[in-house]
Amino acid sequence: MQNQDDVHYVECDNCEQEAAHYHCKTCYGHLCKDCKMTHESKRLTRGHSLILLSEYSRGTNIKQDQCTCEIRRKLKEEMETIENYWLPFLKQSQEEEYGKKKSLSENVRHVKHEMEEQYGKLVKRFTDLKNKAIAQLEEEEGQASIAIDKTIEEMKNTVCLLDCRVKKLKDYLEDDENLPKNMCNEINKESISVKRFTYIRVDPFCPGNLDTCCLQQVFGYLPTVTLKQMK
């Protein structure tokens, strides 16, 4: 008849040569008879708890059976939890996320449309403002040009009058005996003076502030997309 120790042969963890007959519950090692005596004699391992390896094996098998049942129970509970809770929950959550994505796309498209409309309005307003300012400037330029042309025309007329006066004076000066006394009247300066403009000034164009803050106040504050995770 074959010995039980031969059937369940376990090698000694210490010498790694002899068959183990003992188990140390403290350091979880298997020991042969000689190594067991050494284990009990050393100061560091003297207080360890030692039992027969056969007792340890029986307890281990019982625990293994208990562990197997417990593991099966836990695995079954996990499977039921996954099938009955997590899978339906995640599928429903997935549909909700698809809905959020669709809503996000629609909202962004709506906001982009509003921004395009605002941009179009601003372009029209600025275009109208530019055209109005240029038209006013050109109108004032025309009025100023007319005023200058009028002054130039008055100067030409005065020049003609003065040329005629000089010609007459030359003719009278050539005839010393018949100089009429009425020719000695001095020229009325007021009659030949022409009202002139002191200066004509075109005020420079002073562009407004185009920094980001001012533009943002006119155009509107830029929309953002915010993500917030669920707790």
CSV table of C-alpha atoms in Angstrom, one decimal:
chain,number,residue,atom,x,y,z
A,1,MET,CA,0.0,0.0,0.0
A,2,GLN,CA,1.3,3.4,-1.0
A,3,ASN,CA,2.0,5.9,1.8
A,4,GLN,CA,-0.2,9.0,1.9
A,5,ASP,CA,2.9,11.2,2.1
A,6,ASP,CA,4.2,9.7,-1.1
A,7,VAL,CA,0.9,10.4,-2.9
A,8,HIS,CA,0.8,14.0,-1.7
A,9,TYR,CA,4.5,14.7,-1.8
A,10,VAL,CA,5.4,18.3,-1.0
A,11,GLU,CA,9.1,19.4,-1.0
A,12,CYS,CA,10.5,21.2,2.0
A,13,ASP,CA,10.8,25.0,1.4
A,14,ASN,CA,13.9,25.2,3.5
A,15,CYS,CA,16.3,22.5,2.3
A,16,GLU,CA,14.4,21.8,-1.0
A,17,GLN,CA,15.4,18.1,-0.8
A,18,GLU,CA,13.3,16.2,1.8
A,19,ALA,CA,9.5,15.8,1.8
A,20,ALA,CA,7.7,18.3,4.0
A,21,HIS,CA,5.6,17.1,6.9
A,22,TYR,CA,4.9,20.3,8.7
A,23,HIS,CA,3.5,23.7,7.8
A,24,CYS,CA,4.4,27.0,9.5
A,25,LYS,CA,1.3,29.1,10.0
A,26,THR,CA,3.5,32.2,10.8
A,27,CYS,CA,5.7,32.3,7.7
A,28,TYR,CA,3.6,30.0,5.5
A,29,GLY,CA,6.5,27.6,4.8
A,30,HIS,CA,6.5,23.8,4.4
A,31,LEU,CA,9.2,22.0,6.4
A,32,CYS,CA,10.7,18.5,6.7
A,33,LYS,CA,11.3,16.9,10.0
A,34,ASP,CA,14.9,18.1,10.3
A,35,CYS,CA,14.2,21.7,9.2
A,36,LYS,CA,11.2,21.7,11.6
A,37,MET,CA,13.6,21.1,14.5
A,38,THR,CA,15.9,23.8,13.2
A,39,HIS,CA,13.0,26.2,12.8
A,40,GLU,CA,12.0,25.6,16.4
A,41,SER,CA,15.5,26.1,17.7
A,42,LYS,CA,16.4,29.4,16.0
A,43,ARG,CA,15.7,32.5,18.0
A,44,LEU,CA,13.9,34.4,15.1
A,45,THR,CA,11.5,31.5,14.4
A,46,ARG,CA,11.3,29.9,17.8
A,47,GLY,CA,7.8,31.3,18.4
A,48,HIS,CA,6.3,30.3,15.1
A,49,SER,CA,3.2,28.2,15.1
A,50,LEU,CA,3.8,24.8,13.4
A,51,ILE,CA,1.1,22.2,12.5
A,52,LEU,CA,1.2,18.9,10.6
A,53,LEU,CA,1.0,19.4,6.8
A,54,SER,CA,-1.9,16.9,6.6
A,55,GLU,CA,-3.9,19.2,9.0
A,56,TYR,CA,-3.0,22.2,6.9
A,57,SER,CA,-4.1,20.4,3.7
A,58,ARG,CA,-7.5,19.5,5.1
A,59,GLY,CA,-8.1,23.0,6.2
A,60,THR,CA,-7.0,24.3,2.9
A,61,ASN,CA,-9.3,22.1,1.0
A,62,ILE,CA,-12.3,23.1,3.1
A,63,LYS,CA,-11.4,26.8,2.7
A,64,GLN,CA,-10.9,26.2,-1.0
A,65,ASP,CA,-14.4,24.7,-1.3
A,66,GLN,CA,-15.8,27.6,0.7
A,67,CYS,CA,-13.9,30.1,-1.4
A,68,THR,CA,-15.2,28.4,-4.6
A,69,CYS,CA,-18.8,28.7,-3.5
A,70,GLU,CA,-18.2,32.3,-2.4
A,71,ILE,CA,-16.5,33.1,-5.7
A,72,ARG,CA,-19.4,31.6,-7.7
A,73,ARG,CA,-21.9,33.5,-5.7
A,74,LYS,CA,-20.0,36.8,-6.2
A,75,LEU,CA,-19.5,36.1,-9.9
A,76,LYS,CA,-23.2,35.4,-10.3
A,77,GLU,CA,-24.1,38.6,-8.4
A,78,GLU,CA,-21.7,40.6,-10.6
A,79,MET,CA,-23.2,39.1,-13.7
A,80,GLU,CA,-26.8,39.9,-12.6
A,81,THR,CA,-25.8,43.4,-11.7
A,82,ILE,CA,-24.2,43.9,-15.1
A,83,GLU,CA,-27.2,42.5,-17.0
A,84,ASN,CA,-29.9,44.0,-14.9
A,85,TYR,CA,-28.4,47.4,-14.1
A,86,TRP,CA,-25.2,48.5,-15.8
A,87,LEU,CA,-26.0,47.4,-19.4
A,88,PRO,CA,-29.5,49.0,-19.4
A,89,PHE,CA,-28.1,52.1,-17.6
A,90,LEU,CA,-25.3,52.5,-20.1
A,91,LYS,CA,-27.5,52.0,-23.1
A,92,GLN,CA,-29.9,54.6,-21.8
A,93,SER,CA,-27.0,56.9,-21.0
A,94,GLN,CA,-25.6,56.4,-24.5
A,95,GLU,CA,-28.9,57.5,-26.0
A,96,GLU,CA,-28.9,60.5,-23.8
A,97,GLU,CA,-25.4,61.4,-24.9
A,98,TYR,CA,-26.5,61.1,-28.6
A,99,GLY,CA,-29.3,63.5,-27.7
A,100,LYS,CA,-26.9,65.9,-26.1
A,101,LYS,CA,-24.7,65.8,-29.2
A,102,LYS,CA,-27.6,66.5,-31.5
A,103,SER,CA,-28.8,69.4,-29.2
A,104,LEU,CA,-25.2,70.8,-29.2
A,105,SER,CA,-25.0,70.8,-33.0
A,106,GLU,CA,-28.4,72.5,-33.3
A,107,ASN,CA,-27.6,75.2,-30.7
A,108,VAL,CA,-24.2,75.9,-32.2
A,109,ARG,CA,-25.8,76.2,-35.7
A,110,HIS,CA,-28.4,78.6,-34.2
A,111,VAL,CA,-25.7,80.8,-32.5
A,112,LYS,CA,-23.6,80.8,-35.7
A,113,HIS,CA,-26.6,82.1,-37.6
A,114,GLU,CA,-27.1,84.9,-35.0
A,115,MET,CA,-23.4,85.8,-35.2
A,116,GLU,CA,-23.7,86.0,-39.0
A,117,GLU,CA,-26.7,88.2,-38.8
A,118,GLN,CA,-25.0,90.5,-36.3
A,119,TYR,CA,-22.0,90.7,-38.5
A,120,GLY,CA,-24.2,91.6,-41.5
A,121,LYS,CA,-25.9,94.4,-39.5
A,122,LEU,CA,-22.6,95.8,-38.3
A,123,VAL,CA,-21.2,95.8,-41.9
A,124,LYS,CA,-24.3,97.6,-43.1
A,125,ARG,CA,-24.2,100.1,-40.2
A,126,PHE,CA,-20.5,100.8,-40.8
A,127,THR,CA,-21.0,101.0,-44.5
A,128,ASP,CA,-23.8,103.5,-44.1
A,129,LEU,CA,-21.8,105.5,-41.7
A,130,LYS,CA,-18.8,105.6,-44.0
A,131,ASN,CA,-20.9,106.6,-47.0
A,132,LYS,CA,-22.6,109.3,-45.0
A,133,ALA,CA,-19.3,110.7,-43.8
A,134,ILE,CA,-17.8,110.7,-47.3
A,135,ALA,CA,-20.9,112.3,-48.8
A,136,GLN,CA,-20.8,115.0,-46.1
A,137,LEU,CA,-17.1,115.6,-46.7
A,138,GLU,CA,-17.5,115.8,-50.5
A,139,GLU,CA,-20.4,118.2,-50.0
A,140,GLU,CA,-18.4,120.5,-47.8
A,141,GLU,CA,-15.5,120.2,-50.3
A,142,GLY,CA,-17.8,121.4,-53.0
A,143,GLN,CA,-19.1,124.3,-50.9
A,144,ALA,CA,-15.5,125.4,-50.1
A,145,SER,CA,-14.5,125.1,-53.8
A,146,ILE,CA,-17.4,127.3,-54.8
A,147,ALA,CA,-16.4,129.9,-52.2
A,148,ILE,CA,-12.8,129.9,-53.4
A,149,ASP,CA,-13.9,130.2,-57.1
A,150,LYS,CA,-16.1,133.2,-56.1
A,151,THR,CA,-13.1,134.8,-54.5
A,152,ILE,CA,-10.9,134.1,-57.5
A,153,GLU,CA,-13.6,135.6,-59.8
A,154,GLU,CA,-13.8,138.7,-57.7
A,155,MET,CA,-10.0,139.0,-57.9
A,156,LYS,CA,-10.1,138.8,-61.7
A,157,ASN,CA,-12.7,141.5,-61.9
A,158,THR,CA,-10.7,143.7,-59.6
A,159,VAL,CA,-7.6,143.1,-61.7
A,160,CYS,CA,-9.5,144.1,-64.8
A,161,LEU,CA,-10.6,147.3,-63.2
A,162,LEU,CA,-7.1,148.1,-62.0
A,163,ASP,CA,-5.7,147.4,-65.4
A,164,CYS,CA,-8.2,149.9,-66.9
A,165,ARG,CA,-7.3,152.4,-64.3
A,166,VAL,CA,-3.6,152.1,-65.0
A,167,LYS,CA,-4.2,152.5,-68.7
A,168,LYS,CA,-6.1,155.7,-68.1
A,169,LEU,CA,-3.5,157.0,-65.8
A,170,LYS,CA,-0.8,156.4,-68.4
A,171,ASP,CA,-2.8,158.3,-71.0
A,172,TYR,CA,-3.3,161.3,-68.7
A,173,LEU,CA,0.3,161.3,-67.6
A,174,GLU,CA,1.5,161.6,-71.3
A,175,ASP,CA,-0.5,164.9,-71.6
A,176,ASP,CA,0.9,167.2,-69.0
A,177,GLU,CA,-1.2,170.3,-70.0
A,178,ASN,CA,-4.6,168.6,-69.8
A,179,LEU,CA,-4.4,166.8,-66.5
A,180,PRO,CA,-7.9,166.6,-65.1
A,181,LYS,CA,-8.1,167.2,-61.4
A,182,ASN,CA,-10.7,164.6,-60.8
A,183,MET,CA,-8.1,161.9,-61.7
A,184,CYS,CA,-6.2,162.7,-58.6
A,185,ASN,CA,-8.8,161.0,-56.4
A,186,GLU,CA,-7.3,158.1,-54.6
A,187,ILE,CA,-8.5,154.7,-55.2
A,188,ASN,CA,-11.1,153.5,-52.7
A,189,LYS,CA,-9.3,150.5,-51.1
A,190,GLU,CA,-12.5,149.0,-49.9
A,191,SER,CA,-13.9,148.9,-53.4
A,192,ILE,CA,-11.0,146.8,-54.7
A,193,SER,CA,-10.4,144.7,-51.7
A,194,VAL,CA,-11.6,141.1,-52.0
A,195,LYS,CA,-12.7,139.1,-49.0
A,196,ARG,CA,-10.4,136.1,-48.8
A,197,PHE,CA,-10.5,133.1,-46.5
A,198,THR,CA,-7.8,133.1,-43.8
A,199,TYR,CA,-7.2,129.4,-44.4
A,200,ILE,CA,-9.0,126.3,-45.5
A,201,ARG,CA,-8.5,123.3,-43.2
A,202,VAL,CA,-9.6,119.7,-43.7
A,203,ASP,CA,-9.7,118.0,-40.3
A,204,PRO,CA,-7.8,114.7,-40.3
A,205,PHE,CA,-9.7,111.5,-39.9
A,206,CYS,CA,-9.3,110.0,-36.5
A,207,PRO,CA,-10.0,106.3,-36.5
A,208,GLY,CA,-11.8,104.9,-33.5
A,209,ASN,CA,-10.4,102.3,-31.2
A,210,LEU,CA,-10.3,98.9,-32.7
A,211,ASP,CA,-9.0,96.9,-29.8
A,212,THR,CA,-10.6,93.6,-28.9
A,213,CYS,CA,-12.6,95.0,-26.0
A,214,CYS,CA,-14.3,97.7,-28.1
A,215,LEU,CA,-15.0,95.4,-30.9
A,216,GLN,CA,-16.4,92.8,-28.5
A,217,GLN,CA,-18.7,95.4,-27.0
A,218,VAL,CA,-20.0,96.3,-30.5
A,219,PHE,CA,-20.2,92.8,-31.9
A,220,GLY,CA,-21.2,91.1,-28.7
A,221,TYR,CA,-19.6,88.7,-26.3
A,222,LEU,CA,-18.4,85.5,-27.9
A,223,PRO,CA,-20.4,82.4,-27.0
A,224,THR,CA,-18.7,79.4,-25.6
A,225,VAL,CA,-19.4,75.7,-25.1
A,226,THR,CA,-19.2,74.5,-21.5
A,227,LEU,CA,-19.0,70.8,-20.5
A,228,LYS,CA,-19.8,69.8,-16.9
A,229,GLN,CA,-19.3,66.2,-15.8
A,230,MET,CA,-22.0,64.6,-13.8
A,231,LYS,CA,-21.1,63.6,-10.3
